[in-house]
Each structure stands twice: as structure tokens, then as C-alpha cells.
Coordinates of N, CA and C in Angstrom, one line a residue:
Chain A
X1 N 168.8 237.2 135.8 CA 169.1 238.5 136.5 C 169.2 238.3 138.0
X2 N 169.6 239.3 138.7 CA 169.8 239.2 140.1 C 168.4 239.1 140.8
X3 N 168.4 238.3 141.9 CA 167.2 238.2 142.7 C 167.2 239.2 143.8
X4 N 166.4 239.0 144.8 CA 166.3 239.8 145.9 C 167.5 239.5 146.8
X5 N 168.2 240.6 147.2 CA 169.3 240.4 148.1 C 169.1 241.1 149.5
X6 N 169.6 240.5 150.5 CA 169.4 241.0 151.9 C 170.8 241.0 152.6
X7 N 171.0 242.1 153.3 CA 172.3 242.2 154.1 C 172.0 242.8 155.5
X8 N 172.7 242.3 156.5 CA 173.7 241.2 156.5 C 172.9 239.8 156.4
X9 N 173.6 238.8 156.2 CA 173.0 237.5 156.2 C 172.8 237.0 157.7
X10 N 173.6 237.4 158.5 CA 173.5 237.1 160.0 C 173.8 238.4 160.8
X11 N 173.1 238.6 161.8 CA 173.3 239.7 162.7 C 173.1 239.2 164.1
X12 N 174.2 239.4 164.9 CA 174.1 239.1 166.4 C 174.2 240.4 167.1
X13 N 173.3 240.7 168.0 CA 173.3 241.9 168.8 C 173.0 241.7 170.2
X14 N 173.1 242.7 171.0 CA 172.8 242.5 172.4 C 171.4 243.2 172.7
X15 N 170.8 242.7 173.7 CA 169.5 243.3 174.1 C 169.6 244.7 174.3
X16 N 168.7 245.5 173.7 CA 168.7 246.9 173.9 C 169.3 247.7 172.8
X17 N 170.1 247.0 171.9 CA 170.7 247.7 170.8 C 169.8 248.0 169.6
X18 N 170.2 248.8 168.7 CA 169.5 249.2 167.5 C 170.1 248.4 166.3
X19 N 169.2 247.9 165.4 CA 169.7 247.2 164.3 C 169.0 247.7 163.0
X20 N 169.7 247.6 161.9 CA 169.1 247.9 160.6 C 169.4 246.7 159.7
X21 N 168.3 246.3 159.0 CA 168.4 245.2 158.0 C 168.0 245.8 156.7
X22 N 168.8 245.4 155.7 CA 168.6 246.0 154.3 C 168.1 245.0 153.3
X23 N 167.2 245.5 152.4 CA 166.7 244.6 151.4 C 166.8 245.3 150.0
X24 N 167.4 244.6 149.0 CA 167.5 245.2 147.7 C 166.6 244.3 146.8
X25 N 165.5 244.9 146.3 CA 164.6 244.1 145.6 C 165.0 243.9 144.1
X26 N 164.3 243.1 143.4 CA 164.5 242.9 142.0 C 164.2 244.2 141.3
X27 N 165.1 244.6 140.4 CA 165.0 245.9 139.7 C 163.6 246.0 139.0
X28 N 162.9 247.1 139.2 CA 161.7 247.3 138.5 C 160.5 246.9 139.3
X29 N 160.7 246.1 140.4 CA 159.5 245.6 141.2 C 159.1 246.8 142.1
X30 N 157.8 247.1 142.0 CA 157.3 248.2 142.7 C 156.8 247.8 144.1
X31 N 156.4 246.6 144.3 CA 155.9 246.1 145.6 C 157.0 245.4 146.4
X32 N 157.1 245.8 147.7 CA 158.1 245.2 148.5 C 157.5 244.8 149.9
X33 N 157.8 243.6 150.4 CA 157.2 243.1 151.6 C 158.3 242.7 152.6
X34 N 158.1 242.8 153.8 CA 158.9 242.3 154.9 C 158.1 241.2 155.7
X35 N 158.7 240.1 156.0 CA 158.1 239.1 156.8 C 159.1 238.7 157.9
X36 N 158.6 238.0 158.9 CA 159.5 237.5 160.0 C 159.1 236.0 160.1
X37 N 160.2 235.2 160.2 CA 160.0 233.8 160.3 C 160.7 233.3 161.6
X38 N 159.9 232.9 162.6 CA 160.5 232.3 163.8 C 160.7 230.8 163.5
X39 N 161.5 230.2 164.4 CA 161.9 228.8 164.2 C 160.7 227.9 164.2
X40 N 160.6 227.1 163.1 CA 159.6 226.1 163.0 C 158.2 226.6 162.6
X41 N 158.2 227.9 162.2 CA 156.9 228.5 161.8 C 157.0 229.0 160.4
X42 N 155.8 229.4 159.8 CA 155.8 230.0 158.6 C 156.1 231.5 158.7
X43 N 156.5 232.1 157.6 CA 156.7 233.6 157.7 C 155.5 234.3 158.0
X44 N 155.6 235.4 158.8 CA 154.5 236.3 159.2 C 154.7 237.7 158.6
X45 N 153.7 238.2 158.0 CA 153.7 239.5 157.4 C 154.1 240.6 158.4
X46 N 154.9 241.6 158.0 CA 155.2 242.7 158.8 C 154.7 244.0 158.2
X47 N 155.2 244.3 156.9 CA 154.9 245.6 156.3 C 155.0 245.4 154.8
X48 N 154.2 246.3 154.1 CA 154.2 246.2 152.6 C 154.4 247.7 152.1
X49 N 155.3 247.8 151.1 CA 155.5 249.1 150.4 C 155.0 249.0 149.0
X50 N 154.3 250.0 148.5 CA 154.0 250.2 147.1 C 154.7 251.4 146.7
X51 N 155.8 251.3 146.0 CA 156.6 252.5 145.7 C 157.3 252.9 147.0
X52 N 157.3 254.2 147.3 CA 158.0 254.7 148.5 C 157.2 254.6 149.7
X53 N 155.8 254.5 149.6 CA 155.0 254.6 150.8 C 154.6 253.2 151.4
X54 N 154.5 253.2 152.7 CA 154.1 252.0 153.4 C 152.6 251.9 153.3
X55 N 152.1 251.0 152.4 CA 150.7 250.8 152.2 C 150.0 250.0 153.3
X56 N 150.7 249.2 154.0 CA 150.1 248.4 155.0 C 151.2 248.0 156.0
X57 N 151.1 248.6 157.2 CA 152.1 248.2 158.3 C 151.5 247.5 159.4
X58 N 150.4 246.9 159.2 CA 149.6 246.3 160.2 C 150.3 245.1 160.9
X59 N 151.3 244.5 160.3 CA 152.0 243.4 160.9 C 153.1 243.8 161.8
X60 N 153.5 245.0 161.8 CA 154.6 245.4 162.7 C 154.2 245.2 164.2
X61 N 155.0 244.5 165.0 CA 154.5 244.1 166.3 C 154.3 245.2 167.3
X62 N 155.2 246.3 167.2 CA 155.1 247.4 168.1 C 155.9 248.6 167.5
X63 N 155.9 249.7 168.2 CA 156.6 250.9 167.7 C 158.1 250.8 167.7
X64 N 158.7 249.7 168.2 CA 160.1 249.6 168.1 C 160.6 249.2 166.7
X65 N 159.6 248.8 165.9 CA 159.9 248.4 164.5 C 159.4 249.5 163.5
X66 N 160.3 249.8 162.6 CA 160.0 250.8 161.6 C 160.7 250.4 160.3
X67 N 160.1 250.8 159.1 CA 160.8 250.5 157.9 C 160.6 251.6 156.9
X68 N 161.6 251.8 156.0 CA 161.6 252.9 155.1 C 162.0 252.4 153.7
X69 N 161.5 253.1 152.7 CA 161.9 252.8 151.3 C 161.9 254.1 150.5
X70 N 162.9 255.0 150.8 CA 162.8 256.4 150.4 C 162.8 256.6 148.9
X71 N 163.4 255.8 148.2 CA 163.5 256.0 146.7 C 162.7 255.0 145.9
X72 N 161.9 254.2 146.6 CA 161.1 253.2 145.9 C 161.9 252.0 145.5
X73 N 163.1 251.8 146.0 CA 163.9 250.6 145.6 C 164.3 249.9 146.9
X74 N 165.5 250.2 147.4 CA 166.1 249.6 148.6 C 165.2 249.9 149.8
X75 N 165.0 248.9 150.7 CA 164.3 249.2 151.9 C 165.1 248.8 153.1
X76 N 164.9 249.5 154.2 CA 165.6 249.2 155.5 C 164.6 249.0 156.6
X77 N 164.7 247.8 157.2 CA 163.9 247.6 158.4 C 164.7 247.9 159.7
X78 N 164.2 248.7 160.5 CA 164.9 249.2 161.7 C 164.2 248.7 162.9
X79 N 165.0 248.2 163.9 CA 164.5 247.7 165.1 C 165.2 248.4 166.2
X80 N 164.5 249.1 167.1 CA 165.1 249.8 168.2 C 164.9 249.0 169.5
X81 N 165.9 249.2 170.4 CA 165.8 248.6 171.7 C 165.5 247.1 171.6
X82 N 166.3 246.4 170.9 CA 166.0 245.0 170.5 C 165.8 244.1 171.8
X83 N 164.9 243.1 171.7 CA 164.6 242.2 172.7 C 164.9 240.8 172.2
X84 N 165.1 239.9 173.2 CA 165.4 238.5 172.8 C 164.3 237.9 171.9
X85 N 163.1 238.3 172.2 CA 162.0 237.8 171.4 C 162.0 238.3 169.9
X86 N 162.8 239.2 169.6 CA 163.0 239.7 168.2 C 163.8 238.7 167.4
X87 N 164.5 237.8 168.0 CA 165.3 236.8 167.3 C 164.5 236.0 166.3
X88 N 164.9 236.0 165.0 CA 164.1 235.4 164.0 C 164.9 235.6 162.7
X89 N 164.4 235.0 161.6 CA 164.9 235.3 160.3 C 163.9 236.3 159.6
X90 N 164.5 237.4 159.2 CA 163.7 238.5 158.6 C 163.8 238.3 157.1
X91 N 162.7 238.1 156.4 CA 162.6 237.9 155.0 C 162.1 239.1 154.2
X92 N 162.6 239.4 153.1 CA 162.1 240.4 152.2 C 161.7 239.8 150.9
X93 N 160.6 240.3 150.3 CA 160.1 239.8 149.1 C 159.7 241.0 148.2
X94 N 159.8 240.8 146.9 CA 159.3 241.8 146.0 C 158.5 241.2 144.9
X95 N 157.6 242.0 144.3 CA 156.8 241.6 143.1 C 156.6 242.7 142.2
X96 N 156.3 242.4 141.0 CA 156.1 243.4 140.0 C 155.1 244.5 140.4
X97 N 153.9 244.0 140.9 CA 152.9 244.9 141.4 C 152.3 244.2 142.6
X98 N 151.3 244.8 143.2 CA 150.7 244.3 144.4 C 149.5 243.4 144.1
X99 N 149.3 243.0 142.9 CA 148.2 242.2 142.5 C 148.3 240.8 143.2
X100 N 147.2 240.3 143.8 CA 147.4 239.1 144.7 C 147.9 237.9 144.0
X101 N 147.8 237.7 142.7 CA 148.2 236.5 142.1 C 149.7 236.6 141.6
X102 N 150.2 237.8 141.7 CA 151.6 238.0 141.3 C 152.6 237.2 142.2
X103 N 153.6 236.6 141.6 CA 154.5 235.9 142.5 C 155.4 236.9 143.3
X104 N 155.6 236.6 144.5 CA 156.5 237.3 145.3 C 157.8 236.5 145.4
X105 N 158.9 237.2 145.1 CA 160.2 236.6 145.1 C 160.9 236.9 146.4
X106 N 161.4 235.9 147.1 CA 161.9 236.1 148.4 C 163.5 236.1 148.4
X107 N 164.0 237.0 149.2 CA 165.4 237.0 149.5 C 165.8 235.8 150.4
X108 N 167.2 235.7 150.6 CA 167.6 234.6 151.5 C 167.4 234.8 153.0
X109 N 167.1 236.1 153.3 CA 166.8 236.4 154.7 C 168.0 236.9 155.5
X110 N 167.7 237.6 156.6 CA 168.7 238.0 157.6 C 168.4 237.3 158.9
X111 N 169.3 236.5 159.4 CA 169.1 235.8 160.7 C 169.5 236.7 161.8
X112 N 168.5 237.2 162.6 CA 168.9 238.1 163.7 C 168.8 237.3 165.0
X113 N 169.9 237.5 165.8 CA 170.0 236.8 167.1 C 170.2 237.9 168.1
X114 N 169.4 238.0 169.1 CA 169.5 239.0 170.2 C 169.9 238.3 171.4
X115 N 171.1 238.6 171.9 CA 171.6 237.9 173.1 C 171.1 238.6 174.4
Chain B
X1 N 139.5 236.5 160.4 CA 140.5 236.9 159.4 C 141.0 235.7 158.6
X2 N 141.8 235.9 157.6 CA 142.4 234.9 156.7 C 143.4 234.0 157.5
X3 N 143.3 232.7 157.2 CA 144.3 231.8 157.8 C 144.5 230.5 157.0
X4 N 145.6 229.8 157.2 CA 145.9 228.6 156.5 C 146.3 227.5 157.6
X5 N 145.8 226.4 157.4 CA 146.1 225.2 158.3 C 146.6 224.1 157.4
X6 N 147.8 223.6 157.8 CA 148.4 222.5 157.0 C 148.8 221.4 157.9
X7 N 149.0 220.3 157.3 CA 149.4 219.0 157.9 C 150.7 219.3 158.7
X8 N 150.7 218.8 159.9 CA 151.9 218.9 160.7 C 152.9 217.9 160.3
X9 N 154.2 218.2 160.4 CA 155.2 217.2 160.0 C 155.9 216.8 161.3
X10 N 157.1 216.1 161.2 CA 157.7 215.8 159.9 C 157.0 214.6 159.2
X11 N 157.1 214.6 157.9 CA 156.6 213.5 157.1 C 157.8 212.8 156.5
X12 N 157.9 211.5 156.7 CA 159.0 210.7 156.1 C 158.5 209.6 155.2
X13 N 159.0 209.6 154.0 CA 158.5 208.6 153.0 C 159.7 208.0 152.3
X14 N 159.5 206.9 151.7 CA 160.5 206.2 150.9 C 160.5 206.8 149.5
X15 N 161.6 206.7 148.8 CA 161.6 207.2 147.4 C 160.6 206.5 146.6
X16 N 160.0 207.2 145.7 CA 158.9 206.7 144.8 C 157.5 206.5 145.4
X17 N 157.4 206.9 146.7 CA 156.1 206.8 147.4 C 155.2 208.0 146.9
X18 N 153.9 207.8 147.1 CA 153.0 208.9 146.8 C 152.9 209.9 148.0
X19 N 152.8 211.2 147.6 CA 152.8 212.2 148.7 C 151.5 213.0 148.6
X20 N 151.0 213.2 149.8 CA 149.9 214.2 150.0 C 150.2 215.0 151.2
X21 N 150.2 216.3 151.1 CA 150.3 217.2 152.2 C 149.0 218.0 152.2
X22 N 148.2 217.9 153.3 CA 146.9 218.5 153.3 C 147.0 220.0 153.7
X23 N 146.1 220.8 153.1 CA 146.1 222.2 153.4 C 144.6 222.7 153.3
X24 N 144.1 223.4 154.3 CA 142.8 224.1 154.2 C 143.0 225.5 154.6
X25 N 142.1 226.3 154.1 CA 142.2 227.8 154.3 C 140.9 228.4 154.8
X26 N 141.0 229.5 155.4 CA 139.8 230.4 155.7 C 140.1 231.7 155.1
X27 N 139.1 232.2 154.3 CA 139.3 233.6 153.7 C 138.0 234.2 153.5
X28 N 137.9 235.5 153.6 CA 136.6 236.2 153.5 C 136.4 236.5 152.0
X29 N 137.4 236.7 151.2 CA 137.3 237.0 149.8 C 137.5 235.8 148.9
X30 N 138.2 236.1 147.8 CA 138.5 235.1 146.8 C 140.1 235.1 146.6
X31 N 140.7 234.3 147.5 CA 142.2 234.4 147.5 C 142.8 233.6 146.4
X32 N 144.1 234.0 146.1 CA 145.0 233.1 145.3 C 145.7 232.2 146.3
X33 N 145.9 231.0 145.9 CA 146.6 230.0 146.7 C 147.9 229.5 146.2
X34 N 148.8 229.2 147.1 CA 150.2 229.0 146.7 C 150.8 227.8 147.5
X35 N 151.7 227.1 147.0 CA 152.6 226.3 147.7 C 154.0 226.8 147.5
X36 N 154.7 227.1 148.6 CA 156.1 227.5 148.6 C 156.9 226.4 149.1
X37 N 158.2 226.3 148.7 CA 159.1 225.3 149.2 C 160.4 225.9 149.6
X38 N 161.0 225.4 150.7 CA 162.2 225.9 151.2 C 163.2 224.7 151.3
X39 N 164.1 224.6 150.4 CA 165.1 223.5 150.4 C 166.2 223.8 151.4
X40 N 166.9 222.8 151.9 CA 167.9 223.1 152.9 C 168.9 224.1 152.5
X41 N 169.1 225.1 153.3 CA 170.1 226.2 153.0 C 169.7 227.2 151.9
X42 N 168.5 227.1 151.5 CA 168.0 228.0 150.4 C 166.8 228.9 150.9
X43 N 166.5 229.9 150.1 CA 165.4 230.7 150.4 C 164.1 230.1 149.9
X44 N 163.0 230.8 150.3 CA 161.6 230.4 149.9 C 161.5 230.5 148.4
X45 N 160.9 229.5 147.7 CA 160.6 229.6 146.3 C 159.2 229.2 146.1
X46 N 158.6 229.8 145.1 CA 157.2 229.5 144.7 C 157.3 228.1 144.0
X47 N 156.5 227.2 144.4 CA 156.4 225.9 143.8 C 155.3 225.8 142.7
X48 N 154.1 226.3 143.2 CA 152.9 226.3 142.3 C 151.9 227.3 142.8
X49 N 150.9 227.6 142.0 CA 149.9 228.5 142.4 C 148.6 228.3 141.7
X50 N 147.5 228.7 142.2 CA 146.2 228.7 141.6 C 145.4 229.9 142.0
X51 N 144.8 230.6 141.0 CA 144.2 231.9 141.3 C 142.7 231.9 141.4
X52 N 142.0 230.8 141.0 CA 140.6 230.7 141.1 C 140.1 229.3 141.3
X53 N 138.9 229.1 141.7 CA 138.3 227.8 142.0 C 138.5 226.9 140.8
X54 N 138.8 225.6 141.1 CA 139.0 224.5 140.2 C 140.2 224.6 139.4
X55 N 141.0 225.7 139.5 CA 142.3 225.7 138.9 C 143.2 224.7 139.5
X56 N 144.1 224.1 138.6 CA 145.1 223.2 139.1 C 146.5 223.8 138.8
X57 N 147.3 223.9 139.9 CA 148.6 224.4 139.8 C 149.5 223.2 139.7
X58 N 150.6 223.2 138.9 CA 151.5 222.1 138.8 C 152.9 222.6 138.4
X59 N 153.9 221.8 139.0 CA 155.3 222.1 138.7 C 156.1 221.0 139.3
X60 N 157.2 220.6 138.6 CA 158.1 219.6 139.0 C 157.4 218.3 139.5
X61 N 156.3 218.0 138.9 CA 155.6 216.7 139.2 C 154.6 216.9 140.4
X62 N 154.6 218.0 141.0 CA 153.7 218.4 142.1 C 152.4 219.0 141.5
X63 N 151.3 218.7 142.2 CA 150.0 219.3 141.7 C 149.2 219.7 143.0
X64 N 148.3 220.7 142.8 CA 147.4 221.0 143.8 C 146.2 221.7 143.1
X65 N 145.0 221.3 143.5 CA 143.8 221.8 142.9 C 143.0 222.7 143.9
X66 N 142.6 223.9 143.5 CA 141.9 224.9 144.3 C 140.4 224.4 144.4
X67 N 140.1 224.0 145.6 CA 138.7 223.4 145.9 C 138.0 224.4 146.8
X68 N 137.1 225.2 146.2 CA 136.4 226.2 147.0 C 135.4 225.6 147.9
X69 N 134.7 224.5 147.4 CA 133.7 223.8 148.2 C 134.2 223.2 149.5
X70 N 135.5 222.8 149.5 CA 136.1 222.2 150.7 C 137.1 223.1 151.3
X71 N 137.3 224.3 150.7 CA 138.4 225.3 151.1 C 139.7 224.6 151.3
X72 N 140.1 223.8 150.3 CA 141.3 223.1 150.4 C 142.2 223.3 149.2
X73 N 143.5 223.0 149.4 CA 144.5 223.1 148.3 C 145.6 222.1 148.7
X74 N 145.3 220.8 148.6 CA 146.2 219.7 149.0 C 147.3 219.5 148.0
X75 N 148.5 219.3 148.4 CA 149.7 219.1 147.5 C 149.9 217.6 147.3
X76 N 150.1 217.2 146.1 CA 150.3 215.8 145.8 C 151.4 215.6 144.8
X77 N 152.1 214.5 144.9 CA 153.1 214.1 143.9 C 153.1 212.5 143.8
X78 N 153.1 212.0 142.7 CA 152.9 210.6 142.5 C 154.1 209.8 142.9
X79 N 155.3 210.3 142.7 CA 156.5 209.5 143.0 C 157.6 210.5 143.5
X80 N 157.8 210.5 144.8 CA 158.8 211.5 145.3 C 160.2 211.0 145.2
X81 N 161.1 212.0 145.2 CA 162.5 211.7 145.1 C 163.3 212.3 146.3
X82 N 164.5 211.8 146.5 CA 165.2 212.3 147.6 C 165.4 213.8 147.6
X83 N 165.5 214.3 146.3 CA 165.7 215.8 146.1 C 164.5 216.6 146.5
X84 N 163.4 216.0 146.8 CA 162.1 216.7 147.2 C 162.2 217.0 148.7
X85 N 163.2 216.5 149.4 CA 163.2 216.7 150.9 C 163.4 218.2 151.1
X86 N 162.5 218.8 151.8 CA 162.4 220.3 152.0 C 161.3 220.5 153.0
X87 N 161.1 221.8 153.3 CA 159.9 222.3 154.0 C 158.9 222.9 153.1
X88 N 157.7 222.5 153.1 CA 156.6 223.0 152.2 C 155.6 223.9 153.0
X89 N 155.3 225.0 152.4 CA 154.4 226.0 153.0 C 153.2 226.2 152.1
X90 N 152.0 226.0 152.6 CA 150.8 226.4 152.0 C 150.5 227.8 152.3
X91 N 150.0 228.6 151.4 CA 149.8 230.0 151.6 C 148.7 230.6 150.8
X92 N 148.2 231.7 151.2 CA 147.2 232.4 150.4 C 147.4 233.9 150.4
X93 N 146.9 234.6 149.4 CA 147.0 236.0 149.2 C 145.7 236.5 148.7
X94 N 145.3 237.6 149.3 CA 144.0 238.2 149.0 C 144.1 239.7 148.8
X95 N 143.5 240.1 147.6 CA 143.7 241.5 147.3 C 143.1 242.4 148.3
X96 N 142.1 241.9 149.1 CA 141.5 242.8 150.1 C 142.5 243.0 151.3
X97 N 143.6 242.3 151.4 CA 144.5 242.5 152.4 C 145.9 242.8 151.9
X98 N 145.9 243.7 150.8 CA 147.1 244.3 150.2 C 148.0 243.2 149.7
X99 N 147.5 242.0 149.3 CA 148.2 241.0 148.7 C 149.4 240.4 149.6
X100 N 149.3 240.7 150.9 CA 150.3 240.1 151.7 C 150.0 238.6 151.8
X101 N 151.0 237.8 152.0 CA 150.8 236.3 151.9 C 150.7 235.9 153.4
X102 N 149.7 235.0 153.6 CA 149.4 234.4 154.9 C 149.9 232.9 154.7
X103 N 150.9 232.5 155.5 CA 151.5 231.2 155.4 C 151.0 230.3 156.5
X104 N 150.9 229.0 156.1 CA 150.8 227.9 157.1 C 152.1 227.7 157.8
X105 N 152.1 226.8 158.8 CA 153.2 226.7 159.7 C 154.3 225.8 159.0
X106 N 154.1 225.2 157.9 CA 155.1 224.4 157.2 C 155.0 222.9 157.5
X107 N 155.4 222.1 156.5 CA 155.5 220.7 156.7 C 156.9 220.2 156.2
X108 N 157.6 219.6 157.2 CA 159.0 219.2 156.8 C 158.8 217.8 156.2
X109 N 159.4 217.6 155.0 CA 159.3 216.3 154.2 C 160.7 215.8 154.1
X110 N 160.9 214.5 154.5 CA 162.1 213.8 154.3 C 161.9 212.6 153.5
X111 N 162.7 212.4 152.5 CA 162.6 211.2 151.6 C 163.8 210.3 151.8
X112 N 163.5 209.0 152.1 CA 164.6 208.0 152.3 C 164.9 207.4 151.0
X113 N 166.2 207.2 150.7 CA 166.6 206.5 149.4 C 166.1 205.1 149.4

């Protein structure tokens, strides 16, 4: 079956612009996670959805970052007034439930470059 | 808070050598432990996991044992292949933190033919 998909695969934008990154999880997975991976580092947690609601957004770095999952499937990560420090690979993952031992399946990521 | 510390890379070995990548963790609860792998040009994949103390996770010839007394989850393989060249991430997930995964910084492994 299809895995987690993310679009676009690459996004180049200018400082100050608004961007949206999309994640399409595996069908039927209720838990969805966003992570950010900077060069040479491990992924860092941003936000977690259980169904339509954001159950934990403690990893969002500031109020320029926002994410939605209105129908409990596709999710969009939105970044306002982008800064050069936002440049990273944004990863989405989904799992059947939020139980800690469940495998999270990762998408290929969106590489964001802010000039 | 929860954290993972793993051996810094890069690690370069010859084919058929023995591999160990060290990983230790700090957690307030009883985490599940994972090794993820990122092959060149590909996304993160789960390599193996262990959900309780003394469990051994294994896959593709790799093994790691959940050691609660030393808070460790070292990755080992008896005979590496060129195709094992990748970046390896040790990670943990704890139900008290909404099952988000905390990753180490990654270890780049290169295998020479």
C-alpha cells in the first residue's frame, strides 16, 4: 500500500514569505506527527495530532508555526514570515494509534530553503 | 526531560567487520527504544525496536538489547556489508510524552568494500 507522502519535495522561498507543507498519511492511521530535521541532526518533534485535534504542540518553535488536520487525514504545516533559520527538512510520520511502541512511518520529507 | 545520546560519527569500517554503535538514554518513565536508519536518498525507516527491559530487537542481522540498568541500547552487527552504509538514529518514545519520538543526533556509517 501507499506510504506517507509529502508535498512539495522541495520548497525554496524568500525571507518573510508564507509557506504551506502538506502531509498525506497512511490510510486509517489516526496519529500524525510533524518533525524538523536540520543538517547533521536528528529529527526534532514539532506537533502531534490524534484525529483532528492537536494533542501536543509543545515542539512548535514559536507562533509563526501552525498546523491543521481538519478531517483527520491530510495535514498542513503552515509557516508565516519565514526566516533563514527555518531552513530544514520537515518530516511527517503517521501511526495506527498513539501508543508509544507503535511504529511511526515516515514520509520522504519536504526540504525547505529560505533565502 | 527525555534525551538520547549516541556515538558521534562518521564511522568507517571494512566489509565483514563487527559493528557497534553506542546509545544511552535518559527517561523519566518506561520508554520504548528504537533504531531508525536513513539510507542515502531515502526516508527514515524503522530498523528495530524493543519495548521493555531485556528485550532484544533484531532485523537484517542487526541487534540491540534494552538494558535498563545501564540505560543503553547499543546497536551491533557481526559482519557489515557495503549496503549497510547509512545514517543510524537511536530514539525513544514514552507514553507520558504523547509517544513523540526523541532522536539522537545520528551516526553516519560508511563501509569500504
